[in-house]
CSV table of C-alpha atoms in Angstrom, one decimal:
chain,number,residue,atom,x,y,z
A,183,MET,CA,0.4,-0.2,0.0
A,184,THR,CA,1.0,3.6,-0.1
A,185,ARG,CA,2.1,5.9,2.4
A,186,ARG,CA,-0.7,8.6,2.9
A,187,ARG,CA,0.4,11.9,5.1
A,188,THR,CA,-1.6,12.2,7.5
A,189,GLN,CA,-2.4,16.2,9.4
A,190,ARG,CA,-4.4,16.7,11.7
A,191,SER,CA,-7.1,20.1,10.9
A,192,THR,CA,-5.8,23.2,12.1
A,193,ASP,CA,-8.2,25.2,10.8
A,194,GLY,CA,-11.9,23.8,8.0
A,195,ALA,CA,-13.1,20.7,8.3
A,196,PRO,CA,-11.4,17.4,10.4
A,197,THR,CA,-8.7,15.4,7.7
A,198,LEU,CA,-9.5,12.3,10.1
A,199,ILE,CA,-12.4,10.8,11.9
A,200,ASP,CA,-11.5,7.4,13.5
A,201,CYS,CA,-14.6,5.1,13.1
A,202,ASP,CA,-13.7,2.4,15.4
A,203,ILE,CA,-11.2,3.5,19.2
A,204,HIS,CA,-11.6,0.2,21.7
A,205,GLN,CA,-11.9,2.7,25.2
A,206,ARG,CA,-11.3,0.5,28.3
A,207,TRP,CA,-11.2,0.6,32.1
A,208,LYS,CA,-8.0,0.5,34.5
A,209,ASP,CA,-9.3,-1.2,37.3
A,210,GLU,CA,-12.6,-3.3,37.1
A,211,SER,CA,-14.6,-0.9,40.1
A,212,GLU,CA,-14.2,1.9,37.5
A,213,VAL,CA,-17.5,0.7,36.6
A,214,ILE,CA,-18.9,-1.3,39.2
A,215,GLN,CA,-19.4,1.8,41.2
A,216,TYR,CA,-22.5,2.4,39.0
A,217,LEU,CA,-24.0,-0.5,39.2
A,218,PRO,CA,-27.5,-0.4,41.0
A,219,ASP,CA,-26.5,-2.4,44.0
A,220,GLN,CA,-28.2,-5.0,44.0
A,221,TYR,CA,-25.0,-7.0,40.9
A,222,LYS,CA,-22.3,-4.1,43.3
A,223,ASP,CA,-21.3,-7.7,44.2
A,224,ARG,CA,-21.2,-9.6,41.3
A,225,GLY,CA,-18.9,-6.9,39.5
A,226,LEU,CA,-18.8,-6.8,35.9
A,227,GLN,CA,-19.5,-10.5,34.3
A,228,ALA,CA,-19.6,-11.3,31.2
A,229,PRO,CA,-18.0,-15.0,29.1
A,230,GLU,CA,-14.7,-14.3,27.4
A,231,ILE,CA,-13.8,-14.9,23.3
A,232,LEU,CA,-13.9,-18.7,23.0
A,233,TYR,CA,-10.7,-18.4,20.9
A,234,ASP,CA,-7.5,-17.4,21.3
A,235,ASN,CA,-5.0,-15.3,19.5
A,236,VAL,CA,-1.7,-15.9,19.6
A,237,ALA,CA,-0.9,-12.6,18.7
A,238,GLU,CA,-2.6,-11.7,22.3
A,239,PHE,CA,-5.9,-10.0,21.7
A,240,SER,CA,-4.3,-6.4,21.9
A,241,ARG,CA,-1.2,-4.4,21.0
A,242,ARG,CA,1.2,-5.0,23.2
A,243,ASP,CA,3.0,-1.7,22.9
A,244,ALA,CA,0.1,-0.7,23.5
A,245,ILE,CA,-0.4,-1.6,27.4
A,246,PRO,CA,0.7,1.4,29.7
A,247,ASP,CA,3.3,1.8,31.6
A,248,ASP,CA,1.7,1.0,34.3
A,249,GLY,CA,0.9,-2.7,33.2
A,250,SER,CA,-2.9,-2.0,32.8
A,251,ASN,CA,-5.5,-2.6,29.8
A,252,PRO,CA,-4.6,-1.0,26.7
A,253,GLY,CA,-7.2,1.5,25.7
A,254,SER,CA,-7.2,2.5,29.2
A,255,ASP,CA,-4.7,5.1,29.6
A,256,ILE,CA,-5.4,8.5,28.0
A,257,PRO,CA,-2.2,10.1,27.1
A,258,LYS,CA,-1.0,6.1,26.4
A,259,MET,CA,-3.6,6.9,23.3
A,260,LYS,CA,-3.0,10.4,22.3
A,261,ASP,CA,0.6,9.4,22.6
A,262,GLN,CA,1.1,6.4,20.5
A,263,HIS,CA,-2.4,6.8,18.3
A,264,LEU,CA,-4.7,10.4,18.3
A,265,ASP,CA,-1.5,12.9,18.1
A,266,GLU,CA,0.4,10.8,16.0
A,267,PHE,CA,-1.5,10.2,12.9
A,268,GLY,CA,-3.1,14.0,13.3
A,269,VAL,CA,-7.2,12.0,14.3
A,270,ASP,CA,-9.1,14.8,14.5
A,271,TYR,CA,-12.0,13.4,16.4
A,272,ALA,CA,-11.8,9.2,18.3
A,273,ILE,CA,-15.3,7.8,18.2
A,274,LEU,CA,-15.6,5.3,20.6
A,275,THR,CA,-17.2,2.4,20.4
A,276,GLY,CA,-17.2,0.6,23.9
A,277,ASN,CA,-14.8,-2.3,25.7
A,278,SER,CA,-15.1,-5.4,23.0
A,279,TYR,CA,-14.6,-7.4,25.9
A,280,LEU,CA,-18.3,-6.8,27.2
A,281,ASN,CA,-20.2,-9.6,25.5
A,282,LEU,CA,-23.5,-8.1,26.8
A,283,THR,CA,-25.7,-10.1,23.7
A,284,ALA,CA,-24.5,-13.5,25.5
A,285,LEU,CA,-25.7,-13.1,28.7
A,286,PRO,CA,-28.9,-14.8,29.8
A,287,ASN,CA,-29.8,-13.0,32.7
A,288,ASP,CA,-31.3,-9.6,30.5
A,289,ASP,CA,-31.8,-7.6,33.7
A,290,TYR,CA,-28.1,-7.5,34.4
A,291,ALA,CA,-27.0,-6.9,30.8
A,292,ALA,CA,-29.0,-3.9,30.8
A,293,GLU,CA,-27.8,-2.3,34.1
A,294,LEU,CA,-23.9,-3.5,33.0
A,295,ALA,CA,-24.4,-1.4,29.4
A,296,VAL,CA,-26.0,1.3,31.3
A,297,ALA,CA,-23.1,1.3,34.3
A,298,SER,CA,-20.5,0.2,30.9
A,299,ASN,CA,-22.3,3.8,29.4
A,300,LYS,CA,-22.1,6.1,32.3
A,301,TRP,CA,-18.4,5.9,33.7
A,302,ALA,CA,-17.7,6.3,29.8
A,303,ILE,CA,-19.0,9.6,30.3
A,304,ASP,CA,-17.5,10.7,33.4
A,305,ARG,CA,-14.5,8.7,32.5
A,306,TRP,CA,-13.8,9.9,28.3
A,307,LEU,CA,-16.2,12.0,26.8
A,308,SER,CA,-15.6,14.7,29.5
A,309,GLU,CA,-12.1,15.3,28.8
A,310,GLY,CA,-13.5,16.6,25.9
A,311,GLY,CA,-11.1,17.0,23.0
A,312,PRO,CA,-11.7,14.6,20.3
A,313,PHE,CA,-13.0,12.4,22.0
A,314,VAL,CA,-16.5,11.6,21.0
A,315,GLY,CA,-18.6,8.1,22.0
A,316,SER,CA,-21.5,5.3,21.7
A,317,LEU,CA,-23.7,4.2,24.0
A,318,LEU,CA,-23.3,0.3,24.3
A,319,ALA,CA,-27.0,-1.6,24.5
A,320,ALA,CA,-27.9,-4.9,25.4
A,321,PRO,CA,-30.5,-5.4,23.3
A,322,GLN,CA,-32.4,-8.3,24.9
A,323,LYS,CA,-33.7,-5.6,27.1
A,324,PRO,CA,-34.7,-3.5,24.7
A,325,LYS,CA,-37.7,-0.9,26.6
A,326,ARG,CA,-34.8,-0.4,28.9
A,327,MET,CA,-32.3,0.5,27.0
A,328,ALA,CA,-34.5,2.7,24.8
A,329,GLU,CA,-35.1,4.9,28.3
A,330,MET,CA,-31.0,4.9,28.0
A,331,ILE,CA,-30.8,6.0,24.5
A,332,ARG,CA,-32.9,8.7,26.0
A,333,ASN,CA,-31.5,9.3,29.1
A,334,LEU,CA,-27.7,9.7,28.1
A,335,GLY,CA,-28.4,10.0,24.8
A,336,GLN,CA,-28.4,14.1,25.6
A,337,HIS,CA,-25.0,14.0,26.2
A,338,PRO,CA,-23.5,16.5,23.4
A,339,ARG,CA,-20.7,13.9,22.5
A,340,VAL,CA,-22.5,11.1,22.4
A,341,VAL,CA,-22.9,10.6,18.9
A,342,GLN,CA,-24.1,7.1,18.6
A,343,VAL,CA,-25.5,3.1,20.0
A,344,VAL,CA,-23.4,0.1,19.6
A,345,MET,CA,-25.2,-3.4,19.3
A,346,PRO,CA,-23.3,-7.0,20.1
A,347,MET,CA,-23.6,-8.0,16.3
A,348,ALA,CA,-24.2,-11.0,17.5
A,349,ALA,CA,-27.8,-12.1,19.1
A,350,GLN,CA,-30.8,-14.7,19.9
A,351,LEU,CA,-32.5,-13.0,17.6
A,352,PRO,CA,-32.0,-11.0,14.2
A,353,TYR,CA,-31.8,-7.7,14.6
A,354,GLY,CA,-35.0,-7.1,12.0
A,355,HIS,CA,-37.4,-8.4,14.7
A,356,GLU,CA,-40.2,-6.3,15.7
A,357,TYR,CA,-38.4,-7.3,19.8
A,358,TYR,CA,-35.8,-4.5,19.6
A,359,TRP,CA,-37.7,-2.0,17.6
A,360,PRO,CA,-38.5,0.4,21.5
A,361,MET,CA,-35.0,0.7,20.8
A,362,TYR,CA,-34.3,1.8,17.4
A,363,GLU,CA,-37.5,4.8,18.0
A,364,ALA,CA,-35.5,6.0,20.9
A,365,ALA,CA,-32.5,6.2,18.3
A,366,GLU,CA,-33.9,7.4,15.6
A,367,GLU,CA,-35.5,10.2,17.9
A,368,MET,CA,-32.5,10.8,19.6
A,369,GLY,CA,-30.5,11.3,16.1
A,370,LEU,CA,-28.2,8.7,16.6
A,371,PRO,CA,-26.8,5.8,14.5
A,372,ILE,CA,-26.9,2.5,15.6
A,373,ALA,CA,-23.4,0.2,15.0
A,374,LEU,CA,-23.3,-3.0,14.6
A,375,HIS,CA,-19.8,-4.7,16.2
A,376,PRO,CA,-18.7,-8.3,16.5
A,377,TYR,CA,-17.6,-10.3,19.5
A,378,THR,CA,-20.1,-11.2,21.4
A,379,GLU,CA,-20.4,-14.2,18.0
A,380,GLY,CA,-21.2,-17.9,19.2
A,381,HIS,CA,-20.6,-16.6,23.1
A,382,GLY,CA,-22.9,-17.5,26.2
A,383,VAL,CA,-26.9,-17.8,24.8
A,384,THR,CA,-25.8,-16.0,21.3
A,385,ARG,CA,-26.6,-18.7,18.0
A,386,PRO,CA,-23.8,-20.1,16.7
A,387,PRO,CA,-20.8,-17.8,14.6
A,388,THR,CA,-20.4,-19.2,11.5
A,389,GLY,CA,-23.3,-20.7,8.9
A,390,ALA,CA,-21.8,-24.3,9.4
A,391,GLY,CA,-21.7,-23.8,13.0
A,392,TYR,CA,-18.5,-23.6,15.6
A,393,PRO,CA,-15.1,-23.4,13.9
A,394,ARG,CA,-11.4,-24.1,16.2
A,395,THR,CA,-9.7,-21.8,15.4
A,396,TYR,CA,-9.6,-17.4,16.1
A,397,PHE,CA,-8.5,-17.5,12.2
A,398,GLU,CA,-11.5,-19.4,10.6
A,399,TRP,CA,-14.1,-16.9,13.6
A,400,HIS,CA,-11.9,-13.8,12.9
A,401,THR,CA,-12.2,-14.8,8.9
A,402,LEU,CA,-16.2,-15.1,8.9
A,403,LEU,CA,-16.7,-11.9,10.6
A,404,GLY,CA,-18.5,-10.5,8.0
A,405,THR,CA,-21.4,-13.1,7.3
A,406,TYR,CA,-22.7,-11.8,10.3
A,407,ALA,CA,-23.0,-9.1,9.7
A,408,MET,CA,-24.3,-10.1,6.2
A,409,GLY,CA,-27.3,-12.1,8.5
A,410,GLN,CA,-27.8,-8.6,10.0
A,411,LEU,CA,-28.9,-6.6,7.6
A,412,VAL,CA,-30.8,-8.7,5.9
A,413,SER,CA,-32.8,-9.2,8.5
A,414,LEU,CA,-32.8,-5.2,8.9
A,415,VAL,CA,-34.1,-4.8,5.5
A,416,ALA,CA,-36.0,-8.0,5.0
A,417,GLU,CA,-37.8,-7.2,7.7
A,418,GLY,CA,-38.7,-3.7,7.4
A,419,VAL,CA,-36.5,-1.7,9.7
A,420,LEU,CA,-34.5,0.4,7.1
A,421,PRO,CA,-37.9,2.1,5.4
A,422,SER,CA,-40.1,1.9,8.8
A,423,PHE,CA,-38.0,4.5,10.3
A,424,PRO,CA,-36.0,6.7,7.4
A,425,ASP,CA,-34.4,9.2,9.9
A,426,LEU,CA,-32.1,6.5,11.7
A,427,ASP,CA,-28.5,5.0,9.9
A,428,PHE,CA,-27.0,2.2,11.2
A,429,VAL,CA,-23.0,1.3,11.0
A,430,VAL,CA,-21.9,-1.8,10.0
A,431,VAL,CA,-18.2,-2.4,11.8
A,432,GLU,CA,-15.0,-4.3,11.9
A,433,GLY,CA,-17.1,-7.1,9.1
A,434,GLY,CA,-14.5,-5.9,6.1
A,435,LEU,CA,-16.3,-4.8,3.4
A,436,SER,CA,-15.6,-6.7,-0.5
A,437,TRP,CA,-18.5,-8.4,0.2
A,438,VAL,CA,-20.7,-5.3,0.2
A,439,PRO,CA,-21.5,-5.6,-4.0
A,440,HIS,CA,-22.0,-8.8,-4.4
A,441,PHE,CA,-24.5,-8.7,-1.0
A,442,LEU,CA,-26.7,-5.7,-2.8
A,443,TRP,CA,-26.5,-7.3,-5.8
A,444,ARG,CA,-27.7,-10.6,-4.4
A,445,MET,CA,-30.9,-8.8,-1.8
A,446,ASP,CA,-31.6,-6.9,-5.6
A,447,LYS,CA,-31.8,-9.8,-7.6
A,448,ASP,CA,-34.0,-12.1,-5.1
A,449,TRP,CA,-36.3,-8.3,-4.7
A,450,LYS,CA,-37.3,-8.8,-7.8
A,451,ALA,CA,-38.7,-12.2,-8.0
A,452,LEU,CA,-39.8,-12.1,-4.7
A,453,ARG,CA,-41.1,-8.6,-3.4
A,454,ALA,CA,-44.9,-10.5,-2.7
A,455,GLN,CA,-42.8,-11.3,1.0
A,456,VAL,CA,-41.4,-7.8,1.3
A,457,PRO,CA,-43.8,-5.2,0.0
A,458,TYR,CA,-42.9,-2.7,2.4
A,459,LEU,CA,-40.0,-2.1,0.2
A,460,GLU,CA,-40.5,0.4,-2.7
A,461,LYS,CA,-37.7,0.3,-3.8
A,462,PRO,CA,-34.7,-2.1,-4.3
A,463,PRO,CA,-33.2,-3.3,-1.2
A,464,SER,CA,-30.0,-1.6,-2.1
A,465,GLU,CA,-31.3,1.6,-2.1
A,466,TYR,CA,-32.3,1.4,1.1
A,467,VAL,CA,-28.8,0.3,2.3
A,468,LYS,CA,-26.7,2.8,0.4
A,469,ASP,CA,-28.6,5.7,2.0
A,470,GLN,CA,-29.3,4.5,5.9
A,471,VAL,CA,-25.8,2.2,6.1
A,472,ARG,CA,-22.1,3.4,6.3
A,473,PHE,CA,-19.7,0.6,6.6
A,474,THR,CA,-16.1,0.1,8.2
A,475,THR,CA,-12.9,0.2,6.7
A,476,GLN,CA,-10.8,-2.5,9.3
A,477,PRO,CA,-10.1,-5.2,8.8
A,478,ILE,CA,-9.6,-4.1,5.3
A,479,GLU,CA,-8.6,-6.8,2.5
A,480,GLU,CA,-5.3,-6.7,1.2
A,481,PRO,CA,-5.6,-8.0,-2.8
A,482,ASP,CA,-2.1,-8.1,-4.1
A,483,ASP,CA,-3.3,-5.1,-6.7
A,484,PRO,CA,-4.7,-2.4,-4.4
A,485,GLN,CA,-6.7,-1.4,-7.7
A,486,HIS,CA,-8.5,-4.6,-7.4
A,487,LEU,CA,-9.9,-3.6,-4.0
A,488,LEU,CA,-10.3,0.6,-5.3
A,489,GLN,CA,-13.1,-1.3,-7.5
A,490,ILE,CA,-15.0,-2.8,-5.5
A,491,LEU,CA,-14.9,0.3,-3.6
A,492,GLU,CA,-16.1,2.2,-6.1
A,493,MET,CA,-19.0,0.0,-6.8
A,494,MET,CA,-20.5,0.1,-3.3
A,495,ASN,CA,-20.4,4.0,-3.6
A,496,ALA,CA,-17.5,4.6,-0.9
A,497,SER,CA,-17.6,7.6,-1.3
A,498,GLU,CA,-20.6,8.7,0.7
A,499,THR,CA,-20.3,5.0,2.2
A,500,VAL,CA,-17.3,3.5,3.8
A,501,MET,CA,-15.5,5.8,6.9
A,502,PHE,CA,-12.2,5.4,8.4
A,503,ALA,CA,-12.0,3.0,11.4
A,504,SER,CA,-8.5,1.8,13.2
A,505,ASP,CA,-9.9,-0.5,16.2
A,506,TYR,CA,-7.2,0.9,17.6
A,507,PRO,CA,-5.5,-0.6,20.5
A,508,HIS,CA,-6.5,-4.8,19.3
A,509,TRP,CA,-3.5,-6.4,17.6
A,510,ASP,CA,-4.6,-5.8,14.1
A,511,THR,CA,-5.3,-1.7,14.3
A,512,ASP,CA,-4.9,-0.7,10.7
A,513,SER,CA,-2.7,2.4,10.5
A,514,PRO,CA,-4.5,5.2,8.8
A,515,LEU,CA,-1.0,5.8,6.3
A,516,TYR,CA,-1.0,3.0,4.9
A,517,ALA,CA,-4.3,0.8,5.0
A,518,ILE,CA,-6.4,2.4,2.6
A,519,PRO,CA,-5.5,2.1,-1.1
A,520,PRO,CA,-5.0,5.4,-3.6
A,521,MET,CA,-7.6,6.9,-4.0
A,522,PRO,CA,-9.9,9.5,-6.2
A,523,GLU,CA,-9.0,13.1,-3.8
A,524,GLU,CA,-13.1,13.3,-3.1
A,525,MET,CA,-13.3,9.3,-2.3
A,526,GLU,CA,-10.4,9.6,0.3
A,527,ALA,CA,-12.1,13.3,1.7
A,528,GLY,CA,-14.9,10.9,2.2
A,529,VAL,CA,-13.7,8.2,3.6
A,530,MET,CA,-11.5,9.9,6.1
A,531,ALA,CA,-12.9,12.3,7.8
A,532,GLY,CA,-15.5,13.6,5.6
A,533,ASN,CA,-18.6,10.7,5.7
A,534,ALA,CA,-18.0,10.8,9.8
A,535,GLN,CA,-18.6,14.0,9.8
A,536,GLU,CA,-22.3,13.7,8.5
A,537,LEU,CA,-23.8,10.6,10.0
A,538,TYR,CA,-22.6,11.9,13.1
A,539,GLY,CA,-23.1,15.5,13.0
A,540,LEU,CA,-19.3,16.6,13.9
A,541,PRO,CA,-17.9,21.2,14.5
A,542,ASP,CA,-15.8,21.6,12.2
A,543,ASP,CA,-13.8,22.1,15.3
A,544,PRO,CA,-13.9,19.7,18.4
A,545,ALA,CA,-12.9,21.5,20.5
A,546,SER,CA,-16.5,24.4,20.6
A,547,LEU,CA,-18.3,20.6,20.7
A,548,PRO,CA,-19.1,20.8,25.0
A,549,ALA,CA,-18.3,17.8,27.1
A,550,LYS,CA,-20.4,17.9,30.2
């Protein structure tokens, strides 16, 4: 890949917005204090990932000097990533170790989400600067999460809701719609992020069942995203909530053109089953769904990836993400193939700025 230059904007519009950065606590007690009394003795409990990564899940060089969790030290994050690459906005997507949808106790899962979000607002968003954040949601408790979205979503630096990619029911199901009503009302996009697949009470991580290795699980992240996205389209979520946007995070993107072509082809013959879709499914997706880059596919010829990006109208639908501080963090200098100037401006910052309604100057966004 070609090395590109990055530099934090000093005036005018942002030039680099990172849409997937994972913040974490140094110690669980930071979050436990926000739990209701009935759950404080239980602490933070969620199923751990089933598959070992020999490279470890987070970068060793991201471990702070005090030996705490990667992603838990703000000065370290700024020095190693945000300042290093000139990131104008860091979209915090939460701690991916919280497998909320994998928990059978839906009440505990919901209160764990609320506690984690209160901690993130107090610890990270109040820092101001480049930080804007997401509300983690436990979708098995949709009415409680709708209440949380309306309450905590009023914070000026909360810009989206994040749901784990895996669940007990596909996300198009009407069971989840109270959350969608709240998110649309608050103007917050909903991001889907992997990690939960096959854990606890969620479904198997692949259509073929449970793989044996992290290699298999990670290679197939995009297939779970496809399952949730076709459900959102086919069950009528997108036409029923026309002002609600979704973001597919960390699912790759080379499958998107195939996925859209296949849906449109089947819609032509089977539209009687989905009469509320008044236009080809691909048009709903292009209007209301955005995709982040990491882990972007890397063909031997970068032109092949550029063709895919052109097929999915990346100038308007794709947003840069690094996945810092995880093991496969993408560098903004090298991860994206050479592309036309207009497309690059959209991917690196413009599309995210528009989706999240971010002002040109991060300092103008209140931290309280």
